[in-house]
Coordinates of C-alpha atoms in Angstrom, one line a residue:
X194 CA 23.1 -21.8 0.4
X195 CA 23.9 -23.9 -1.7
X196 CA 21.9 -24.8 -5.8
X197 CA 21.3 -28.3 -5.7
X198 CA 21.1 -29.3 -9.6
X199 CA 17.0 -31.6 -9.4
X200 CA 18.6 -34.1 -11.8
X201 CA 22.4 -35.4 -9.9
X202 CA 23.4 -38.0 -8.0
X203 CA 21.6 -38.2 -4.1
X204 CA 25.1 -38.5 -3.2
X205 CA 26.2 -35.3 -4.6
X206 CA 22.5 -33.9 -3.0
X207 CA 23.0 -35.6 0.3
X208 CA 25.8 -33.7 0.0
X209 CA 24.2 -30.2 -0.6
X210 CA 23.9 -27.2 2.2
X211 CA 20.2 -27.6 3.4
X212 CA 19.8 -23.9 5.1
X213 CA 16.0 -24.1 3.7
X214 CA 13.2 -22.2 5.6
X215 CA 11.9 -25.1 8.2
X216 CA 8.5 -23.3 7.9
X217 CA 7.5 -21.6 5.1
X218 CA 6.3 -16.9 5.9
X219 CA 4.5 -16.4 4.7
X220 CA 1.8 -19.0 6.5
X221 CA 4.6 -17.4 10.4
X222 CA 5.0 -13.8 9.6
X223 CA 1.9 -12.4 8.8
X224 CA 1.9 -8.5 8.3
X225 CA -0.6 -6.4 9.9
X226 CA -1.5 -2.7 10.0
X227 CA 1.2 -2.7 13.4
X228 CA 3.7 -4.7 12.7
X229 CA 6.6 -2.5 12.8
X230 CA 8.2 -2.3 9.2
X231 CA 11.8 -1.8 8.3
X232 CA 13.1 1.6 7.1
X233 CA 13.6 2.3 3.3
X234 CA 18.0 2.9 2.9
X235 CA 18.9 3.5 -1.1
X236 CA 23.0 3.7 -2.1
X237 CA 22.0 5.7 -5.0
X238 CA 19.7 7.3 -6.7
X239 CA 18.5 5.2 -9.5
X240 CA 18.2 2.6 -6.6
X241 CA 15.5 4.4 -5.1
X242 CA 14.4 6.0 -8.6
X243 CA 13.8 2.2 -9.2
X244 CA 11.8 1.4 -6.7
X245 CA 9.5 3.9 -6.9
X246 CA 8.5 3.9 -10.4
X247 CA 7.1 -0.2 -8.7
X248 CA 5.6 2.0 -6.5
X249 CA 3.4 4.7 -7.4
X250 CA 2.5 1.2 -10.1
X251 CA 2.2 -0.6 -6.8
X252 CA -0.1 2.2 -5.3
X253 CA -2.1 2.3 -8.9
X254 CA -3.3 -1.1 -9.6
X255 CA -4.0 -1.5 -6.0
X256 CA -6.2 1.6 -5.6
X257 CA -8.0 0.1 -9.3
X258 CA -6.3 3.1 -10.4
X259 CA -4.8 1.6 -13.8
X260 CA -5.2 2.8 -15.9
X261 CA -7.5 6.1 -14.1
X262 CA -10.4 6.0 -14.9
X263 CA -11.9 8.5 -17.8
X264 CA -11.7 12.2 -16.2
X265 CA -15.7 12.3 -17.4
X266 CA -16.6 16.3 -17.2
X267 CA -16.6 17.3 -13.7
X268 CA -20.2 19.8 -13.9
X269 CA -18.5 22.2 -10.9
X270 CA -21.1 24.2 -8.7
X271 CA -19.7 26.3 -6.6
X272 CA -22.4 28.2 -4.6
X273 CA -23.4 29.8 -1.2
X274 CA -20.4 32.8 -0.8
X275 CA -19.7 34.6 2.8
X276 CA -17.3 37.0 2.5
X277 CA -14.6 37.2 5.1
X278 CA -11.7 39.6 6.6
X279 CA -9.2 38.9 3.8
X280 CA -11.4 35.6 2.4
X281 CA -14.3 33.9 0.7
X282 CA -15.7 30.3 1.9
X283 CA -17.5 28.5 -1.2
X284 CA -19.8 26.1 -1.7
X285 CA -18.5 23.0 -3.5
X286 CA -20.8 20.2 -5.8
X287 CA -18.2 18.2 -8.4
X288 CA -19.2 15.4 -9.9
X289 CA -15.8 12.7 -10.2
X290 CA -17.0 9.5 -10.8
X291 CA -20.8 9.0 -13.7
X292 CA -23.4 9.7 -10.7
X293 CA -20.1 10.2 -7.8
X294 CA -21.0 13.2 -5.8
X295 CA -18.3 15.4 -3.9
X296 CA -18.7 17.5 -1.0
X297 CA -16.5 20.8 0.1
X298 CA -15.1 24.2 0.6
X299 CA -13.5 26.2 -1.5
X300 CA -11.4 29.1 0.5
X301 CA -9.8 32.2 -1.0
X302 CA -8.2 35.2 -0.9
X303 CA -9.8 38.7 -1.2
X304 CA -5.9 40.4 -2.9
X305 CA -6.6 41.4 -5.0
X306 CA -4.2 38.7 -6.8
X307 CA -4.6 37.6 -10.2
X308 CA -3.6 34.1 -9.4
X309 CA -2.7 32.2 -6.0
X310 CA -1.1 29.0 -5.3
X311 CA -3.7 26.7 -4.4
X312 CA -3.9 23.4 -1.6
X313 CA -5.9 20.1 -1.3
X314 CA -6.5 19.8 1.9
X315 CA -8.7 15.9 1.9
X316 CA -9.6 15.4 6.3
X317 CA -9.8 13.3 8.9
X318 CA -11.4 11.5 11.3
X319 CA -13.3 13.3 13.1
X320 CA -17.4 12.9 13.6
X321 CA -17.9 16.6 11.6
X322 CA -15.2 16.3 9.0
X323 CA -14.0 18.9 7.3
X324 CA -16.0 21.3 8.6
X325 CA -14.9 19.5 12.3
X326 CA -14.3 23.4 14.6
X327 CA -12.3 21.1 17.9
X328 CA -8.8 22.3 19.8
X329 CA -8.2 18.9 18.7
X330 CA -8.6 20.4 14.5
X331 CA -10.4 23.2 13.1
X332 CA -11.3 22.3 9.4
X333 CA -12.6 26.2 8.5
X334 CA -9.9 27.7 11.1
X335 CA -6.9 25.9 8.1
X336 CA -8.7 27.2 5.5
X337 CA -9.6 30.7 6.2
X338 CA -5.4 31.3 7.3
X339 CA -3.8 29.9 4.9
X340 CA -6.9 31.7 1.9
X341 CA -5.7 34.8 4.2
X342 CA -2.1 34.1 3.1
X343 CA -3.3 33.8 -0.2
X344 CA -4.1 30.6 -1.0
X345 CA -6.8 28.6 -2.9
X346 CA -8.1 26.1 -0.5
X347 CA -9.9 23.2 -1.6
X348 CA -11.2 21.3 1.4
X349 CA -13.4 18.2 0.5
X350 CA -14.7 15.1 2.5
X351 CA -14.0 11.9 2.6
X352 CA -16.2 9.3 1.6
X353 CA -18.7 8.7 3.5
X354 CA -18.5 12.4 5.7
X355 CA -20.8 15.2 6.1
X356 CA -21.8 16.4 1.9
X357 CA -20.9 12.8 0.3
X358 CA -23.4 10.1 1.7
X359 CA -24.5 8.4 -1.0
X360 CA -21.7 5.7 -0.4
X361 CA -20.8 4.8 3.5
X362 CA -17.4 5.4 4.6
X363 CA -16.5 1.4 5.4
X364 CA -18.4 0.0 2.9
X365 CA -16.4 -3.0 0.8
X366 CA -17.2 -7.0 -0.1
X367 CA -14.9 -10.4 -1.9
X368 CA -16.4 -9.0 -5.3
X369 CA -16.0 -5.4 -5.2
X370 CA -12.2 -6.7 -4.3
X371 CA -11.8 -8.0 -7.2
X372 CA -12.4 -5.0 -9.4
X373 CA -9.7 -3.7 -6.8
X374 CA -13.0 -0.8 -5.2
X375 CA -13.0 0.4 -2.7
X376 CA -12.8 3.1 0.1
X377 CA -9.4 4.2 -0.6
X378 CA -9.1 4.3 -3.8
X379 CA -11.9 5.6 -4.7
X380 CA -11.2 9.3 -1.9
X381 CA -7.4 8.0 -3.7
X382 CA -9.6 9.7 -7.4
X383 CA -12.1 12.3 -5.5
X384 CA -8.8 13.6 -4.8
X385 CA -7.0 13.8 -7.7
X386 CA -10.3 14.7 -9.9
X387 CA -9.8 17.6 -6.2
X388 CA -6.8 18.3 -8.6
X389 CA -8.4 18.8 -11.7
X390 CA -10.6 21.5 -10.5
X391 CA -8.7 23.8 -8.5
X392 CA -5.4 23.7 -11.7
X393 CA -9.4 24.7 -14.2
X394 CA -9.8 27.4 -11.4
X395 CA -8.7 31.2 -13.1
X396 CA -7.9 32.1 -10.0
X397 CA -5.1 29.8 -9.2
X398 CA -1.7 28.8 -10.8
X399 CA -1.7 25.2 -11.7
X400 CA 1.9 25.0 -11.7
X401 CA 1.6 25.8 -7.7
X402 CA -0.7 22.9 -6.4
X403 CA 0.1 21.4 -2.6
X404 CA -1.6 19.5 0.1
X405 CA -2.4 18.7 3.4
X406 CA -4.4 16.8 5.5
X407 CA -3.8 14.8 9.7
X408 CA -4.0 11.8 9.9
X409 CA -6.8 9.6 7.4
X410 CA -6.6 13.4 5.4
X411 CA -2.7 13.1 6.0
X412 CA -2.7 8.6 3.8
X413 CA -4.1 10.3 1.3
X414 CA -1.6 13.5 0.9
X415 CA 1.0 11.4 0.8
X416 CA -0.4 8.7 -1.9
X417 CA -2.3 11.6 -3.6
X418 CA 1.5 13.7 -3.7
X419 CA 3.1 9.7 -4.7
X420 CA 0.8 9.4 -7.6
X421 CA 0.1 13.5 -8.8
X422 CA 2.8 15.2 -9.8
X423 CA 1.1 17.9 -10.1
X424 CA 0.4 18.0 -6.6
X425 CA 4.5 20.5 -5.8
X426 CA 4.7 20.6 -2.3
X427 CA 3.1 19.5 1.1
X428 CA 2.5 18.1 4.5
X429 CA 1.4 15.0 6.2
X430 CA 0.3 15.2 9.4
X431 CA 0.4 13.1 12.1
X432 CA 0.6 9.9 10.1
X433 CA 4.1 8.3 8.7
X434 CA 5.1 5.9 10.6
X435 CA 7.1 3.1 10.3
X436 CA 5.2 1.2 12.9
X437 CA 1.8 1.6 12.2
X438 CA 0.4 2.2 8.7
X439 CA -3.2 3.5 9.3
X440 CA -6.2 1.7 10.9
X441 CA -9.1 1.7 8.2
X442 CA -10.9 0.6 5.3
X443 CA -9.7 4.0 3.5
X444 CA -6.1 4.3 4.5
X445 CA -6.3 -0.3 3.1
X446 CA -6.2 -1.4 -0.1
X447 CA -5.3 -4.9 -1.4
X448 CA -1.9 -4.6 -2.3
X449 CA -1.3 -1.9 -1.2
X450 CA 1.9 -2.0 1.2
X451 CA 3.0 -6.1 0.6
X452 CA 6.6 -5.8 0.6
X453 CA 7.0 -2.0 1.6
X454 CA 4.9 0.6 4.9
X455 CA 3.6 4.3 4.7
X456 CA 7.6 5.4 5.1
X457 CA 8.0 4.1 0.9
X458 CA 5.6 5.9 0.1
X459 CA 5.5 9.2 2.0
X460 CA 8.8 9.4 0.4
X461 CA 8.2 8.6 -3.7
X462 CA 6.9 13.2 -2.8
X463 CA 10.8 13.8 -3.0
X464 CA 13.0 16.3 -4.4
X465 CA 9.5 18.2 -3.9
X466 CA 9.1 19.6 -0.7
X467 CA 7.6 17.8 2.1
X468 CA 6.5 19.0 5.9
X469 CA 6.5 16.0 8.5
X470 CA 4.2 16.7 10.8
X471 CA 4.3 14.8 14.3
X472 CA 4.0 14.0 17.8
X473 CA 4.9 13.1 20.8
X474 CA 1.8 10.7 22.2
X475 CA 0.7 8.8 18.9
X476 CA 2.3 6.8 16.3
X477 CA 5.5 9.5 15.3
X478 CA 6.7 9.8 18.7
X479 CA 9.5 8.6 17.1
X480 CA 9.9 10.6 13.4
X481 CA 12.3 13.0 14.4
X482 CA 14.5 9.7 15.3
X483 CA 13.3 7.2 13.2
X484 CA 11.0 8.0 9.8
X485 CA 12.0 11.9 8.8
X486 CA 16.0 10.8 8.7
X487 CA 15.1 8.1 6.8
X488 CA 12.8 10.2 4.0
X489 CA 16.2 12.7 4.1
X490 CA 17.8 10.5 4.0
X491 CA 16.5 10.1 -0.1
X492 CA 16.0 13.6 -0.7
X493 CA 19.6 13.6 0.1
X494 CA 20.3 11.1 -2.7
X495 CA 18.5 13.9 -5.6
X496 CA 21.0 16.7 -3.4
X497 CA 17.8 18.6 -1.9
X498 CA 17.9 17.6 1.6
X499 CA 16.9 21.0 3.5
X500 CA 13.5 20.3 1.2
X501 CA 11.6 17.7 4.1
X502 CA 11.7 18.9 7.1
X503 CA 10.0 17.4 10.1
X504 CA 8.4 18.3 13.4
X505 CA 7.2 17.8 16.7
X506 CA 4.0 19.0 19.0
X507 CA 4.0 18.0 22.5
X508 CA 0.3 16.9 21.9
X509 CA -1.6 13.3 21.0
X510 CA -3.1 13.0 17.7
X511 CA -3.9 16.0 16.6
X512 CA -4.7 18.7 13.3
X513 CA -5.1 21.0 16.3
X514 CA -3.7 25.2 15.9
X515 CA 0.0 24.5 16.9
X516 CA 0.7 21.8 14.0
X517 CA -1.2 23.8 11.3
X518 CA 0.4 27.3 12.0
X519 CA 4.0 25.1 12.0
X520 CA 2.7 24.2 8.3
X521 CA 2.1 28.2 7.3
X522 CA 4.6 28.1 8.5
X523 CA 6.7 26.0 6.4
X524 CA 4.6 27.5 3.3
X525 CA 5.4 30.2 4.0
X526 CA 9.4 29.7 3.3
X527 CA 8.2 28.1 0.1
X528 CA 6.6 31.4 -1.3
X529 CA 8.0 34.0 -0.3
X530 CA 6.7 37.6 -0.7
X531 CA 2.6 35.8 0.2
X532 CA 2.0 36.0 3.1
X533 CA 2.8 38.6 6.2
X534 CA 3.9 36.7 9.8
X535 CA 1.2 38.0 11.9
X536 CA -1.2 35.5 8.9
X537 CA 0.8 33.0 10.2
X538 CA -0.2 33.0 13.4
X539 CA -4.5 32.2 13.5
X540 CA -6.2 35.1 14.3
X541 CA -10.1 36.8 14.5
X542 CA -11.8 33.3 12.7
X543 CA -15.5 33.0 12.6
X544 CA -16.8 30.6 11.8
X545 CA -20.2 30.4 10.3
X546 CA -22.4 27.4 11.1
X547 CA -22.3 24.5 9.6
X548 CA -26.1 24.7 7.7
X549 CA -24.1 28.2 5.9
X550 CA -21.1 25.3 4.9
X551 CA -22.2 22.3 4.3
X552 CA -23.0 21.7 0.9
X553 CA -26.7 20.1 0.5
X554 CA -27.9 21.5 2.3
X555 CA -31.5 23.1 1.2
X556 CA -29.9 22.4 -2.2
X557 CA -30.9 19.0 -3.8
X558 CA -28.6 16.2 -4.1
X559 CA -28.6 16.0 -8.6
X560 CA -31.3 13.2 -9.5
X561 CA -28.5 11.0 -11.7
X562 CA -26.9 10.2 -7.9
X563 CA -26.1 6.7 -7.7
X564 CA -26.0 4.1 -4.1
X565 CA -23.7 1.5 -4.1
X566 CA -24.4 -1.7 -6.0
X567 CA -25.3 1.4 -8.5
X568 CA -21.0 2.7 -8.3
X569 CA -20.5 -0.6 -8.5
X570 CA -22.5 -1.3 -12.1
X571 CA -21.0 1.4 -13.5
X572 CA -17.9 1.2 -11.7
X573 CA -17.3 -2.5 -13.5
X574 CA -19.1 -1.9 -17.1
X575 CA -15.4 1.6 -17.0
X576 CA -13.4 -1.4 -16.2
X577 CA -14.5 -4.1 -18.8
X578 CA -14.4 -1.2 -21.8
X579 CA -11.1 -0.1 -21.0
X580 CA -9.6 -3.2 -20.6
X581 CA -11.2 -4.6 -23.6
X582 CA -9.6 -1.3 -25.2
X583 CA -5.8 -2.1 -23.7
X584 CA -3.0 -4.2 -26.8
X585 CA -0.4 -3.1 -25.2
X586 CA 1.3 -7.1 -24.2
X587 CA 4.2 -4.5 -21.4
X588 CA 1.6 -2.4 -20.2
X589 CA -1.1 -5.5 -19.8
X590 CA 1.9 -8.1 -18.4
X591 CA 3.2 -5.7 -15.9
X592 CA -0.3 -4.5 -15.0
X593 CA -0.9 -8.7 -13.8
X594 CA 1.7 -9.3 -12.6
X595 CA 1.7 -5.9 -9.9
X596 CA -2.0 -7.9 -9.6
X597 CA -0.4 -10.8 -9.1
X598 CA 2.1 -9.5 -6.2
X599 CA 4.4 -12.1 -8.3
X600 CA 8.4 -11.6 -8.7
X601 CA 11.1 -13.5 -12.6
X602 CA 13.6 -14.4 -9.6
X603 CA 16.9 -14.0 -10.6
X604 CA 18.4 -17.0 -8.5
X605 CA 16.5 -20.3 -6.7
X606 CA 17.8 -22.4 -4.3
X607 CA 17.4 -26.3 -3.4
X608 CA 18.1 -28.5 -1.0
X609 CA 17.2 -32.6 -0.4
X610 CA 15.2 -33.2 1.8
X611 CA 14.3 -37.3 1.8
X612 CA 12.9 -38.6 -1.3
X613 CA 12.3 -34.3 -1.9
X614 CA 13.5 -30.8 -3.7
X615 CA 12.6 -27.8 -1.4
X616 CA 12.9 -24.7 -3.0
X617 CA 13.8 -20.9 -2.0
X618 CA 13.7 -17.9 -3.3
X619 CA 15.5 -16.9 -0.9
X620 CA 13.1 -14.3 1.5
X621 CA 11.5 -16.6 3.3
X622 CA 9.1 -19.0 0.8
X623 CA 9.7 -22.3 0.5
X624 CA 8.3 -24.5 -2.4
X625 CA 8.2 -28.2 -2.3
X626 CA 8.4 -30.9 -4.7
X627 CA 8.8 -34.0 -5.4
X628 CA 11.6 -35.4 -8.0
X629 CA 11.8 -38.2 -10.6
X630 CA 14.7 -38.6 -12.4
X631 CA 14.2 -39.7 -16.0
X632 CA 16.2 -39.3 -18.6
X633 CA 17.9 -35.8 -18.6
X634 CA 16.6 -35.5 -21.7
X635 CA 13.6 -32.8 -23.1
X636 CA 11.8 -30.4 -20.4
X637 CA 11.2 -30.4 -17.0
X638 CA 8.2 -31.9 -16.9
X639 CA 6.6 -29.4 -13.9
X640 CA 2.7 -31.4 -12.5
X641 CA 0.3 -29.3 -10.3
X642 CA -3.4 -30.8 -8.8
X643 CA -5.4 -28.8 -6.6
X644 CA -4.8 -31.3 -4.1
X645 CA -1.3 -30.9 -4.0
X646 CA 1.7 -34.1 -4.9
X647 CA 0.2 -37.0 -2.9
X648 CA -2.7 -36.8 -5.5
X649 CA -0.8 -36.2 -9.0
X650 CA 1.3 -39.1 -8.2
X651 CA -1.4 -41.0 -8.7
X652 CA -2.2 -40.0 -11.8
X653 CA -2.1 -40.9 -14.9
X654 CA -0.1 -38.2 -17.2
X655 CA 2.5 -38.4 -14.2
X656 CA 2.8 -42.0 -14.9
X657 CA 3.1 -41.6 -18.8
X658 CA 5.5 -39.4 -18.1
X659 CA 7.5 -42.1 -15.7
X660 CA 7.1 -44.2 -19.1
X661 CA 8.5 -41.9 -21.2
X662 CA 11.9 -41.6 -18.5
X663 CA 11.8 -37.7 -18.1
X664 CA 12.6 -35.5 -15.6
X665 CA 10.0 -34.4 -13.3
X666 CA 9.1 -32.0 -11.0
X667 CA 5.8 -32.8 -9.2
X668 CA 4.4 -29.2 -6.5
X669 CA 3.4 -29.3 -3.3
X670 CA 2.8 -24.9 -4.0
X671 CA 1.4 -23.0 -1.6
X672 CA -0.9 -24.5 1.1
X673 CA -1.5 -27.5 -0.7
X674 CA -0.3 -31.5 -0.2
X675 CA 2.1 -31.1 2.1
X676 CA 2.5 -27.5 2.2
X677 CA -0.5 -27.0 4.2
X678 CA -0.1 -24.5 7.4
X679 CA -1.7 -23.0 9.6
X680 CA -2.3 -19.7 8.1
X681 CA -4.1 -16.2 9.7
X682 CA -5.6 -15.3 7.9
X683 CA -8.1 -12.8 9.8
X684 CA -7.9 -8.4 10.0
X685 CA -6.0 -7.3 12.6
X686 CA -7.7 -4.6 13.4
X687 CA -11.2 -6.1 12.9
X688 CA -12.4 -4.5 9.8
X689 CA -16.4 -4.2 8.3
X690 CA -18.0 -7.2 7.2
X691 CA -16.5 -8.9 4.9
X692 CA -18.5 -12.1 3.5
X693 CA -15.2 -13.3 1.2
X694 CA -12.6 -15.5 2.0
X695 CA -8.7 -15.3 1.0
X696 CA -8.3 -12.9 3.8
X697 CA -10.6 -10.3 4.4
X698 CA -9.0 -6.3 2.6
X699 CA -6.5 -6.0 5.8
X700 CA -5.0 -8.3 6.0
X701 CA -5.0 -8.6 2.4
X702 CA -2.9 -5.1 1.9
X703 CA 0.4 -7.2 3.8
X704 CA -0.3 -10.1 2.8
X705 CA -1.1 -12.4 -0.7
X706 CA -3.7 -14.8 -0.9
X707 CA -3.2 -18.3 -1.5
X708 CA -3.6 -17.9 -5.0
X709 CA -1.7 -15.4 -5.5
X710 CA 1.9 -17.1 -3.4
X711 CA 0.8 -20.1 -5.5
X712 CA 1.2 -18.9 -8.9
X713 CA 4.5 -17.4 -7.1
X714 CA 5.5 -20.5 -6.5
X715 CA 4.8 -22.3 -10.2
X716 CA 6.6 -19.0 -11.5
X717 CA 9.2 -20.1 -9.0
X718 CA 9.9 -23.7 -9.8
X719 CA 10.2 -22.8 -13.8
X720 CA 12.9 -20.3 -13.0
X721 CA 14.8 -23.2 -10.5
X722 CA 14.6 -25.5 -14.4
X723 CA 15.2 -22.9 -16.5
X724 CA 18.4 -22.2 -13.8
X725 CA 19.7 -25.4 -14.8
X726 CA 19.7 -24.2 -18.1
X727 CA 16.4 -26.8 -19.2
X728 CA 12.6 -26.3 -21.1
X729 CA 9.8 -26.4 -19.3
X730 CA 6.9 -27.8 -19.8
X731 CA 3.3 -27.9 -17.2
X732 CA 0.9 -30.4 -16.7
X733 CA -2.0 -29.0 -14.5
X734 CA -5.7 -29.5 -13.7
X735 CA -8.9 -28.1 -12.4
X736 CA -7.7 -24.9 -10.6
X737 CA -3.7 -25.6 -11.0
X738 CA -4.6 -25.0 -14.3
X739 CA -4.8 -21.5 -13.5
X740 CA -2.2 -21.1 -11.3
X741 CA -0.6 -22.6 -14.2
X742 CA -1.7 -20.0 -16.7
X743 CA -1.0 -16.8 -15.1
X744 CA 2.5 -17.9 -14.4
X745 CA 3.0 -18.0 -18.1
X746 CA 0.5 -14.6 -18.8
X747 CA 3.1 -13.4 -16.4
X748 CA 6.5 -14.4 -17.2
X749 CA 8.3 -12.4 -20.5
X750 CA 9.4 -16.2 -22.2
X751 CA 7.6 -18.9 -23.6
X752 CA 6.7 -22.2 -22.0
X753 CA 4.8 -25.1 -23.0
X754 CA 0.9 -26.0 -20.6
X755 CA -1.1 -29.0 -21.0
X756 CA -4.2 -28.1 -19.3
X757 CA -7.3 -30.6 -18.6
X758 CA -10.3 -29.6 -17.0
X759 CA -9.5 -26.1 -16.6
X760 CA -12.6 -24.4 -14.7
X761 CA -14.9 -21.5 -16.4
X762 CA -13.7 -17.5 -14.6
X763 CA -17.8 -16.7 -16.5
X764 CA -18.5 -14.2 -13.4
X765 CA -17.2 -12.6 -10.6
X766 CA -18.7 -16.2 -7.7
X767 CA -16.6 -18.1 -10.5
X768 CA -13.4 -16.0 -9.5
X769 CA -14.3 -16.0 -5.8
X770 CA -14.5 -20.0 -5.9
X771 CA -11.1 -20.4 -8.4
X772 CA -8.8 -17.9 -8.4
X773 CA -9.2 -15.3 -5.7
X774 CA -7.0 -12.7 -6.4
X775 CA -7.4 -8.9 -4.9
X776 CA -7.7 -6.4 -8.8
X777 CA -7.5 -9.7 -11.1
X778 CA -11.0 -8.7 -12.5
X779 CA -9.3 -4.7 -12.8
X780 CA -6.3 -6.6 -14.5
X781 CA -8.3 -8.0 -17.4
X782 CA -8.5 -10.8 -14.9
X783 CA -8.8 -14.8 -17.5
X784 CA -8.9 -13.0 -20.6
X785 CA -5.3 -10.7 -20.8
X786 CA -3.4 -14.0 -19.7
X787 CA -4.7 -16.2 -21.5
X788 CA -4.0 -12.9 -24.7
X789 CA -0.9 -12.6 -23.4
X790 CA -0.6 -16.8 -23.2
X791 CA -1.3 -17.1 -26.6
X792 CA 0.5 -14.4 -28.2
X793 CA 3.5 -15.4 -26.8
X794 CA 2.8 -19.8 -28.4
X795 CA 2.0 -17.7 -31.3
X796 CA 5.2 -16.5 -31.7
X797 CA 7.0 -19.1 -30.8
X798 CA 5.2 -21.8 -33.5
X799 CA 5.8 -19.0 -35.9
X800 CA 1.6 -18.1 -36.4
X801 CA 0.7 -21.8 -37.1
X802 CA -2.7 -23.6 -36.0
X803 CA -2.7 -23.6 -32.2
X804 CA -2.7 -27.0 -30.8
X805 CA -5.5 -27.4 -28.1
X806 CA -3.8 -29.4 -25.2
X807 CA -1.0 -26.3 -24.9
X808 CA -4.6 -24.6 -23.3
X809 CA -6.0 -22.9 -26.0
X810 CA -8.6 -21.9 -25.3
X811 CA -9.5 -23.5 -22.5

């Protein structure tokens, strides 16, 4: 595609290659949990390590864990010991967040060794959770067998299962999404705290920790391994797929898979040993042909292709005995001499009654336990305190960019369409602008109006710029003015009831919100002007002033801004009305955006007083 400078003669523009997309892919190519995704392919270790670092940050930001919350004392309660043949089982209750308690069971070997490898084991969506005991999955059989093999195993609940009932499994609202609070993030935090608990045990080797789980538990397994390097080996079972990414809210959170998928996220485990277990009847049926070779190629970049293995079981979706025994054999290869061969096959397992394994059976929940509203209040207060204490501009800007899901384009293509200019980053997006040619001097003046270019062209600001013979770009950013188009923002499949607008939690896991797309369009226009060697001045009003402010804050360099009638963002309702972006308040919101923008302005002016028409204090 040929670049068309915005302020050249119309004759030259007419000769340009106008291979701009006819429609914006952000409207026409909606990604869902069942969209087939490309398999990762990297030519160098450097390229993959750069990508995996960005993906790790994406996981943490999207789940509300950037930065990680403060780690309160777990106040671990370990009680109710049951003695079996070669193992013990104990009940566990952990305070993973102030007022929130996680239930589980601790399976320990009785072999006289001082230290053992530790394993954390999240479960999938079976009715009895970690205590399910059916052919398709038996949590107690898994724990008992691993303990007999010499591992200390902590099997713990999903939110809303078994003992962990303070908060329902499916929860969320548009307000909570602004603060990065959702089932996936809470469960990932519980998984991190589960590792804290296991590594604190005197009979565990803190440098030898693994994880295994199936289905939703597999999602937790590979996400935990991605963000917590204390996981040294793992076995996610029946989840890693290029055409299904997890169908429950506890596997989806806004921003998590924008531009990525479970295959890439699972590959972050490289080069730590991982077994990919799949079956022949669910979405992992193509693992041996597709997903495993892709992840194997990333392990090969580290020179450790044999550290990842794959096995496929002839069965429907499961964590059945055959799948579990495949995991036992893989773990045993990593720990030679730890287990007798006979213990790698399940045998002589006696499952205690449910009441004997439930942490809250005849045991009270602590009096300070909170409900969902109480948890949200504490989460919001924690986030506000953390944001007030952060002063690292680089960290704040990187987190803000990730929250906004924007990139700083390295090249922008353009083409003339009638009297308009159309810009694209080359990835199928489409930004329309009205070009007003001036005298070619000074900055390119970018004009933003919440109603689009038709409204802006009638404004006093544009009239004044015409009179001054300025070079002007009047933008129709995403879903404004002539850029309005049908967009399916519904959750697919349907998630929990969500009173918010701007898309539901499943939709936003894979697609940007309207306001995120608008900030990106502002950045694209800025990059285009700078590509022409021109400075930039942005004129904006109303909600558009917020798009300009956040675009400015995401930039490393300085742009001049004039803002009018800037909406106040004082509470959740204001954000939902004027700037609806997931995790934006967890990232510091408008206060951080102003902080970053104002600091650049002070540096530009050498600490001179700030002129108010540049947006300071608005």
